[in-house]
CSV table of C-alpha atoms in Angstrom, one decimal:
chain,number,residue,atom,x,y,z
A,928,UNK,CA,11.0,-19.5,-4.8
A,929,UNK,CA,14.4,-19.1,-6.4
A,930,UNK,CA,15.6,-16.7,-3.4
A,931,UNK,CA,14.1,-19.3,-0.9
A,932,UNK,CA,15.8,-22.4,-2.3
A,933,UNK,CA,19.2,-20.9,-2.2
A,934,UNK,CA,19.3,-19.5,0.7
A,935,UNK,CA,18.0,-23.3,2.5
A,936,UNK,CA,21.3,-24.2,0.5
A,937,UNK,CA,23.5,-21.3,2.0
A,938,UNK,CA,22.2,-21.8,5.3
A,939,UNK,CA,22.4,-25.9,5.0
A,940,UNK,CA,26.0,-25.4,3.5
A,941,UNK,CA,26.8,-22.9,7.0
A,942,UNK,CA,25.5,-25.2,9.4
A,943,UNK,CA,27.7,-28.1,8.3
A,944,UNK,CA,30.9,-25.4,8.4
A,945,UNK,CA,30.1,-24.4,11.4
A,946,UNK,CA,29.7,-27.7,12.9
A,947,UNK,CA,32.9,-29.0,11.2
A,948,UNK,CA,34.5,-26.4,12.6
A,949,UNK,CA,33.4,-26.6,16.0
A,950,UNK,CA,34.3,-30.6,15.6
A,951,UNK,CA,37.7,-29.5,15.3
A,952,UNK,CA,38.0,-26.9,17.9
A,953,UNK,CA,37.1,-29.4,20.4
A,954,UNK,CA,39.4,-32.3,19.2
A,955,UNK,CA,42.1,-29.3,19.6
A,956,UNK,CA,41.5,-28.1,22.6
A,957,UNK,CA,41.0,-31.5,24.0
A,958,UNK,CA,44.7,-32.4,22.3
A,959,UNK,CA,46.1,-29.2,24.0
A,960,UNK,CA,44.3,-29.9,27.4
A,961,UNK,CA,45.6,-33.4,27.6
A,962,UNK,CA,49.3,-32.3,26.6
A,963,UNK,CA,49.5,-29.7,29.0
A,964,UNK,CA,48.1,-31.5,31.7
A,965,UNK,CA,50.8,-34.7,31.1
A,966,UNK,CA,53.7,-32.8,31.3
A,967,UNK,CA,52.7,-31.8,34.8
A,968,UNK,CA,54.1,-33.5,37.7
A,969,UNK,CA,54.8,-33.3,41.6
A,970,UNK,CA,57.5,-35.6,43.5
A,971,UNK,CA,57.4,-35.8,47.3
A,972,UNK,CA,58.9,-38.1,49.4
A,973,UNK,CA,56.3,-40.2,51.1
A,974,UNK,CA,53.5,-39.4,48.3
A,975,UNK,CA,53.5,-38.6,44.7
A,976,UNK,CA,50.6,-36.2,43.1
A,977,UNK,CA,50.2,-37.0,39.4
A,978,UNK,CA,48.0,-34.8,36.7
A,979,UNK,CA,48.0,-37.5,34.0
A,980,UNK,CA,43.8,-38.1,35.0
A,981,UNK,CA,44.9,-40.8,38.1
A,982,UNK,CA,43.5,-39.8,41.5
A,983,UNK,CA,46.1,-39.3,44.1
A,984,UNK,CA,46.2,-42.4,47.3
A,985,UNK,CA,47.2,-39.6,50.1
A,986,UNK,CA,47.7,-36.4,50.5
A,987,UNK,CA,50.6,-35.2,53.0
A,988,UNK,CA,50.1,-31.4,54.2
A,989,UNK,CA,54.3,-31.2,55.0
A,990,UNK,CA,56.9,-32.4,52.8
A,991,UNK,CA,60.0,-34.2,54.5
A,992,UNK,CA,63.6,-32.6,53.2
A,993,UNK,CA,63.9,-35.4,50.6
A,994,UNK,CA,61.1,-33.6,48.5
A,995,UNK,CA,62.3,-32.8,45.2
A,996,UNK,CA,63.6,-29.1,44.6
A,997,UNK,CA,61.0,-26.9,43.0
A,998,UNK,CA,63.3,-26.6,40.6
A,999,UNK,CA,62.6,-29.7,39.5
A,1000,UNK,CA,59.1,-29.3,38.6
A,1001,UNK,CA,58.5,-29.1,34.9
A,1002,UNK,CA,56.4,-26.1,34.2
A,1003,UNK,CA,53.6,-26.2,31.9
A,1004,UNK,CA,54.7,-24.6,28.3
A,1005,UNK,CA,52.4,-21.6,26.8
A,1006,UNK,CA,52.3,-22.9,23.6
A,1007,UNK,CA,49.3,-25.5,23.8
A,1008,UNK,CA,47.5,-22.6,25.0
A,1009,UNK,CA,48.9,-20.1,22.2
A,1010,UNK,CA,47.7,-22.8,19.6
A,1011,UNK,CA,44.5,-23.1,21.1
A,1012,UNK,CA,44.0,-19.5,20.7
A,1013,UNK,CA,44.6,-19.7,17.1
A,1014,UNK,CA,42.7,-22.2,16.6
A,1015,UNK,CA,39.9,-20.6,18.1
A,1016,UNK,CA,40.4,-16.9,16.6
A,1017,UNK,CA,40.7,-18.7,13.2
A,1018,UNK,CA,37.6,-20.5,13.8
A,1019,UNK,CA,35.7,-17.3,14.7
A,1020,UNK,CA,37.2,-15.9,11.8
A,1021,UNK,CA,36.2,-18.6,9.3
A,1022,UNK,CA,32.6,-18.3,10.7
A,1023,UNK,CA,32.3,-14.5,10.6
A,1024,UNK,CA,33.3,-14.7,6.8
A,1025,UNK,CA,31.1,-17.8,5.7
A,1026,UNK,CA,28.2,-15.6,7.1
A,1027,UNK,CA,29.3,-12.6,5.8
A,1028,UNK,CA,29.3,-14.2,1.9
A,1029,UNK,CA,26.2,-15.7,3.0
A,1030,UNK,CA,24.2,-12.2,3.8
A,1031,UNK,CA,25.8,-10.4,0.6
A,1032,UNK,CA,24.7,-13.9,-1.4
A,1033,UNK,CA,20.9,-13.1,-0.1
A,1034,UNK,CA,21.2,-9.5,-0.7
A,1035,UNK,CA,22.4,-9.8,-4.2
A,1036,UNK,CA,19.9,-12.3,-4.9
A,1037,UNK,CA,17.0,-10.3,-3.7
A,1038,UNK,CA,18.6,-6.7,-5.8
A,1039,UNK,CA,18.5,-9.1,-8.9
A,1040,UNK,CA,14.5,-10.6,-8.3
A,1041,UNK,CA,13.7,-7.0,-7.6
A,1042,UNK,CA,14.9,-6.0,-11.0
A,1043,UNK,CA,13.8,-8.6,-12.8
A,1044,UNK,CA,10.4,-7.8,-11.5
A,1045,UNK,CA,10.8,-4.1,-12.3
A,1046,UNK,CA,11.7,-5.0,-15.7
A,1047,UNK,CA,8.5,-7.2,-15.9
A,1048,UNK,CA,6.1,-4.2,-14.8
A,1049,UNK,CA,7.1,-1.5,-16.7
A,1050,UNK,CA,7.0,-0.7,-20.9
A,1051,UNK,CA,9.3,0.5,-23.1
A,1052,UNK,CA,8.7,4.0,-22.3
A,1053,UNK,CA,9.2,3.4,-18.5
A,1054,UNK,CA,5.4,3.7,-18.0
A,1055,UNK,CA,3.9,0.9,-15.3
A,1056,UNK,CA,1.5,-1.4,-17.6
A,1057,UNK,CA,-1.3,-0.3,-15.8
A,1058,UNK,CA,-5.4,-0.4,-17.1
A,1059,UNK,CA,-6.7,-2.5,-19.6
A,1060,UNK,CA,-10.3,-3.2,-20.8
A,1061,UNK,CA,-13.5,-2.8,-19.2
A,1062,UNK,CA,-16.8,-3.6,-19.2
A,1063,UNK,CA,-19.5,-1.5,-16.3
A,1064,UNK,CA,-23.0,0.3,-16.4
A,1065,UNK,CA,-23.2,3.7,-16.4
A,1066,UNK,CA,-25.7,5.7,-14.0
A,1067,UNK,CA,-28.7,5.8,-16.5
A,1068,UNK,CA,-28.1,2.0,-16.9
A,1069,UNK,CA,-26.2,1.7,-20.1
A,1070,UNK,CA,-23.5,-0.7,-20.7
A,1071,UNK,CA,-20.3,1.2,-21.3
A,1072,UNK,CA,-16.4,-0.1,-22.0
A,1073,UNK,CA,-12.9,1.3,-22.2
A,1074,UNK,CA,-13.3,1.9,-25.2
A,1075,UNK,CA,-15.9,4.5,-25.0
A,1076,UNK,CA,-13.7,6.8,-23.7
A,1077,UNK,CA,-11.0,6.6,-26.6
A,1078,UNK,CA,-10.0,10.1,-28.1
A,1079,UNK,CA,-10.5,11.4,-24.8
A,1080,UNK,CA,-8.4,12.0,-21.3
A,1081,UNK,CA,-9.7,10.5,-18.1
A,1082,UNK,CA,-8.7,10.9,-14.5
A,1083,UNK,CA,-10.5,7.1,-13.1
A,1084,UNK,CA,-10.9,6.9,-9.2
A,1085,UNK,CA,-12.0,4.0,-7.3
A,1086,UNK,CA,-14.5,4.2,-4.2
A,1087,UNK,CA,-17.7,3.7,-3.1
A,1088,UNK,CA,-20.7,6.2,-2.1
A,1089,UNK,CA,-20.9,5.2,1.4
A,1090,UNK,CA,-17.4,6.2,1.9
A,1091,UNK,CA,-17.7,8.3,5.5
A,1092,UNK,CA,-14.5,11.1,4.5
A,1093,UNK,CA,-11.9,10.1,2.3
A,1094,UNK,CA,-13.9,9.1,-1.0
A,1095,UNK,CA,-15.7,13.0,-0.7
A,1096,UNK,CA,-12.2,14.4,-0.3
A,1097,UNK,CA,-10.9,13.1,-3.1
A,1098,UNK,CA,-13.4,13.6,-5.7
A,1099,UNK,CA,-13.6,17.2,-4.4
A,1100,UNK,CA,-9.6,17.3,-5.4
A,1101,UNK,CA,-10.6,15.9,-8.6
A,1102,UNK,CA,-13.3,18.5,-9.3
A,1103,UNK,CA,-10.0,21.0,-8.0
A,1104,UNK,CA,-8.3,19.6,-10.7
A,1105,UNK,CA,-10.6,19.6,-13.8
A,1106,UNK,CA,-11.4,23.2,-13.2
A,1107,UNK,CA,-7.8,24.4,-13.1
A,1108,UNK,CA,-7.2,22.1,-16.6
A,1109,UNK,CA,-10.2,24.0,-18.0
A,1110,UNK,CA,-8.6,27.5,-17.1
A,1111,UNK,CA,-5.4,26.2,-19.1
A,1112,UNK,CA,-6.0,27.4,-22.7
A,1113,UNK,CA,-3.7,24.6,-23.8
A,1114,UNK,CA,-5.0,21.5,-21.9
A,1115,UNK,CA,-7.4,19.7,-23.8
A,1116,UNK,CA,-11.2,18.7,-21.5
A,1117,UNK,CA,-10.7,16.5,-18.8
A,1118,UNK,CA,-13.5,13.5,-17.8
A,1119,UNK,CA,-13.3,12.7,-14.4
A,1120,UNK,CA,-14.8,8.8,-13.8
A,1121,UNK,CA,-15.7,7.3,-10.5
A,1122,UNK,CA,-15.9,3.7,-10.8
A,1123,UNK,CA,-17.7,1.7,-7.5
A,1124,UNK,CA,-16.4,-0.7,-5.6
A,1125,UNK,CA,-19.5,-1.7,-3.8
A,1126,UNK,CA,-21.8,-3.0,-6.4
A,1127,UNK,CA,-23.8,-4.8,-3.7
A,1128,UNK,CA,-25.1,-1.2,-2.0
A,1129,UNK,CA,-24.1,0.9,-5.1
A,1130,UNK,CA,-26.8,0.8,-7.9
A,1131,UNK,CA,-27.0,3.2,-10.9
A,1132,UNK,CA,-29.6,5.5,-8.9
A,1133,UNK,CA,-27.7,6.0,-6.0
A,1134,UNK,CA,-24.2,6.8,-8.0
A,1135,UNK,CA,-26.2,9.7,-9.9
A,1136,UNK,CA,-27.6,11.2,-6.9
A,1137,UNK,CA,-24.2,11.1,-4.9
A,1138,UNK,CA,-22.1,12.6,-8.1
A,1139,UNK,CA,-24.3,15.6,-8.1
A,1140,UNK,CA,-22.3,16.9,-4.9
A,1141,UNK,CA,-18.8,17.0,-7.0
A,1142,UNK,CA,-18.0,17.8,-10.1
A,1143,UNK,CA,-20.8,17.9,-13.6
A,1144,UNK,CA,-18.2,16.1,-15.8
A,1145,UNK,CA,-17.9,13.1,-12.9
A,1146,UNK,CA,-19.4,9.8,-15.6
A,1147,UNK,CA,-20.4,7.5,-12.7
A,1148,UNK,CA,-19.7,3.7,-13.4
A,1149,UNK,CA,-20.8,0.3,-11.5
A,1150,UNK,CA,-21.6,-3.2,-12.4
A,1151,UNK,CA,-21.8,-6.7,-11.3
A,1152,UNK,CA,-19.3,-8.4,-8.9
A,1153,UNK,CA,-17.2,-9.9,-11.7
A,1154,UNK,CA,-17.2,-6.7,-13.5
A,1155,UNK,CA,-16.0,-4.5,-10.7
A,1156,UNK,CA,-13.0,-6.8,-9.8
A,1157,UNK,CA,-11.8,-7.6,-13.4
A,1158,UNK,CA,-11.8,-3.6,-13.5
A,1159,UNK,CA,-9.4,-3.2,-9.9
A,1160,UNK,CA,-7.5,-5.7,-11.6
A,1161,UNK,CA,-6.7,-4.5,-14.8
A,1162,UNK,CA,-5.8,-0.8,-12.3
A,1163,UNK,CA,-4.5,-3.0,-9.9
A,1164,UNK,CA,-6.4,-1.5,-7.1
A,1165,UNK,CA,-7.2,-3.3,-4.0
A,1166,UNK,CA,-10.5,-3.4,-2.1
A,1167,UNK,CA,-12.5,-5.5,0.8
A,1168,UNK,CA,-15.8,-5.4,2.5
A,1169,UNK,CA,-14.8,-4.7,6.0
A,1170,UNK,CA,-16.8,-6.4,8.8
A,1171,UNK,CA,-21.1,-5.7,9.4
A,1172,UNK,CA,-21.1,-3.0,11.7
A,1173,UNK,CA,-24.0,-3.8,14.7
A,1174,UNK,CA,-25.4,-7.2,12.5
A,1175,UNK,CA,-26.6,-5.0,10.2
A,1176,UNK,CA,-26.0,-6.5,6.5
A,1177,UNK,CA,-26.1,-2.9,4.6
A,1178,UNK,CA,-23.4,-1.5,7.4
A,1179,UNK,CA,-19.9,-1.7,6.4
A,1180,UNK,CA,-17.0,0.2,5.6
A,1181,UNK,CA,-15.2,-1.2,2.2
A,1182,UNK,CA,-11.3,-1.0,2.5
A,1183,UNK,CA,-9.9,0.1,-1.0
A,1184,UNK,CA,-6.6,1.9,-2.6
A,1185,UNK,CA,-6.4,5.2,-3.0
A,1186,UNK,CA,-5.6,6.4,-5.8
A,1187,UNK,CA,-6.2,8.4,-9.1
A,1188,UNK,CA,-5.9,7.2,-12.7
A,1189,UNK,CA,-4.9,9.4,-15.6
A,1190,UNK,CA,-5.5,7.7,-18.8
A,1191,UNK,CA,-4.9,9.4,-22.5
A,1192,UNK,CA,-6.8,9.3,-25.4
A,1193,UNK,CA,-5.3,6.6,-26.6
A,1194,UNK,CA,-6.5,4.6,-23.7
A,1195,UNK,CA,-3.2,4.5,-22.3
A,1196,UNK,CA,-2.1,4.9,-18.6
A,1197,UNK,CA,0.0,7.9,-18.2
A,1198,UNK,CA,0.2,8.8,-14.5
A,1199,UNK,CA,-1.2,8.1,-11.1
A,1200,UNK,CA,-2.0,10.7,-8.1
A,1201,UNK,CA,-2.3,9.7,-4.5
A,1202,UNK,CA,-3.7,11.5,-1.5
A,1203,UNK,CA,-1.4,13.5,-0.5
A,1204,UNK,CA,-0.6,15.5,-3.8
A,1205,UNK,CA,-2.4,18.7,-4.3
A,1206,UNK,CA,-4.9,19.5,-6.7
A,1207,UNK,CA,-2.5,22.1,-8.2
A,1208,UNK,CA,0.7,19.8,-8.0
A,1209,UNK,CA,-1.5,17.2,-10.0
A,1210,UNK,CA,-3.2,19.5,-12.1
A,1211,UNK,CA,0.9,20.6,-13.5
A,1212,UNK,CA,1.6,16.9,-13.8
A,1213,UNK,CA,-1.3,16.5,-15.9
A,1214,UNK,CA,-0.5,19.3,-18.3
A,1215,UNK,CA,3.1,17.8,-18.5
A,1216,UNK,CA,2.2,14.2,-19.4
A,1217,UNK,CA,-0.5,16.3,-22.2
A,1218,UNK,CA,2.3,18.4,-23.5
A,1219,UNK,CA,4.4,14.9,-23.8
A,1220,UNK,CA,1.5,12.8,-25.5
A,1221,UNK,CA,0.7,15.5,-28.1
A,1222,UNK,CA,4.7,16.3,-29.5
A,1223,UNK,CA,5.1,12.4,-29.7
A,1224,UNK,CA,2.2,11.9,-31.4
């Protein structure tokens, strides 16, 4: 709102420049114009053609002897039209800077929100505040929290079971990634978590049954509308139930983030994977952000 109202001001401060500049370039040009056209005069004998704005009352196509020598013509002066191109090349130059301090003013401004923001999003260790608490229901029906999972490390993933390819794909990687971690003597056991984001078609029954494809470890977790969305929101993860395919109710395709959640035992976010990472550039990642937990701790 800050950035919007000052550039309004910028660009209502411009426009009156601009116009007051323009204001003069006409008065000038019109002096000039005027000037140069008054010094300009003809003398013949039987008819006189004047330039000072007065129409002429004949024209005569042959002069008699008694028309004044060309020499006495007074000849228009270059400098009205030398002034009027300063005038104008200052002009042009007064506008191209005014806009050029105007553009650098909006970039600047927009560098400093930008920080600002940054600043407002990240901790003291440089970490994002992502996660937070967490209330769902497990797949045998039990109510279970964030804190559940304290003294333990968790990779969190978002999606829901009727997911046609890239949900499958990526709790395959996740499985990838848990069983190189377990053939890492120092890496301490992993939990993978898939938390639903279609309550409405996802009950407890149906998560257990589609887990049973990926990994053993995979803790399946849904809940209630409210439940799910304080949980995106606490990850920051975006999802919406896409159009009903064919007027069908229970046909739709739910339109979420993708991404993976690594959470330390302290319940802390420590570092997220997307979908183009592989399980064995994620699985080193992992191992890194252990090895730095454990020697601060």
């Amino acid at each position: 709102a800050v950035v919007s109202t000052q550039s309004t001001g910028i660009q209502s401060n411009l426009s009156i420049m601009i116009s007051a500049t323009c204001s003069r370039l006409r008065s000038a040009a019109t002096a000039l114009i005027h000037d140069s056209l008054s010094h300009s005069s003809c003398h013949c004998s039987r008819t006189s053609v004047h330039f000072s704005g007065k129409p002429c009352r004949r024209l005569v196509r042959n002069f008699s002897s008694e028309s004044a020598p060309v020499g006495n013509m007074k000849k228009q002066s270059p400098l009205p039209f030398m002034g009027l191109t300063v005038v104008l090349c200052g002009s042009v130059a007064i506008t191209a800077k005014v806009y050029s301090d105007y553009k650098k003013k909006l970039v600047d401004e927009e560098k400093k929100k930008q920080a600002e923001e940054s600043k407002k999003n990240v901790t003291s260790k440089g970490t994002p505040l992502l996660g937070g608490p967490f209330t769902l229901v497990d797949t045998d029906g039990n109510t279970v929290t964030d804190k559940d999972f304290l003294g333990k490390w968790i990779m969190i993933y978002f999606g829901f079971t009727f997911c046609p390819d890239i949900c499958p794909e990526e709790l395959e990687k996740i499985g990838d990634i848990v069983n190189l971690l377990d053939k890492t003597p120092s890496a301490p056991k992993v939990y993978p978590i898939f938390i639903s984001v279609d309550p409405k078609r996802d009950t407890p029954e149906k998560i257990k049954t589609y887990l049973e494809d990926f990994h053993p470890r995979f803790v399946g977790l849904t809940g209630t509308r409210d439940q799910v969305k304080r949980a995106t929101k606490s990850y920051r993860v975006y999802f919406s139930e896409g159009p009903e395919m064919a007027g069908n109710a229970n046909e739709y395709i739910v339109d979420h983030s993708i991404v993976t959640f690594l959470v330390d035992p302290a319940g802390q976010f420590q570092q997220h994977f997307g979908q183009r990472i592989t399980a064995e550039e994620a699985a080193e990642k992992v191992v890194q952000k252990m090895n730095e937990f454990h020697s601060a701790s």
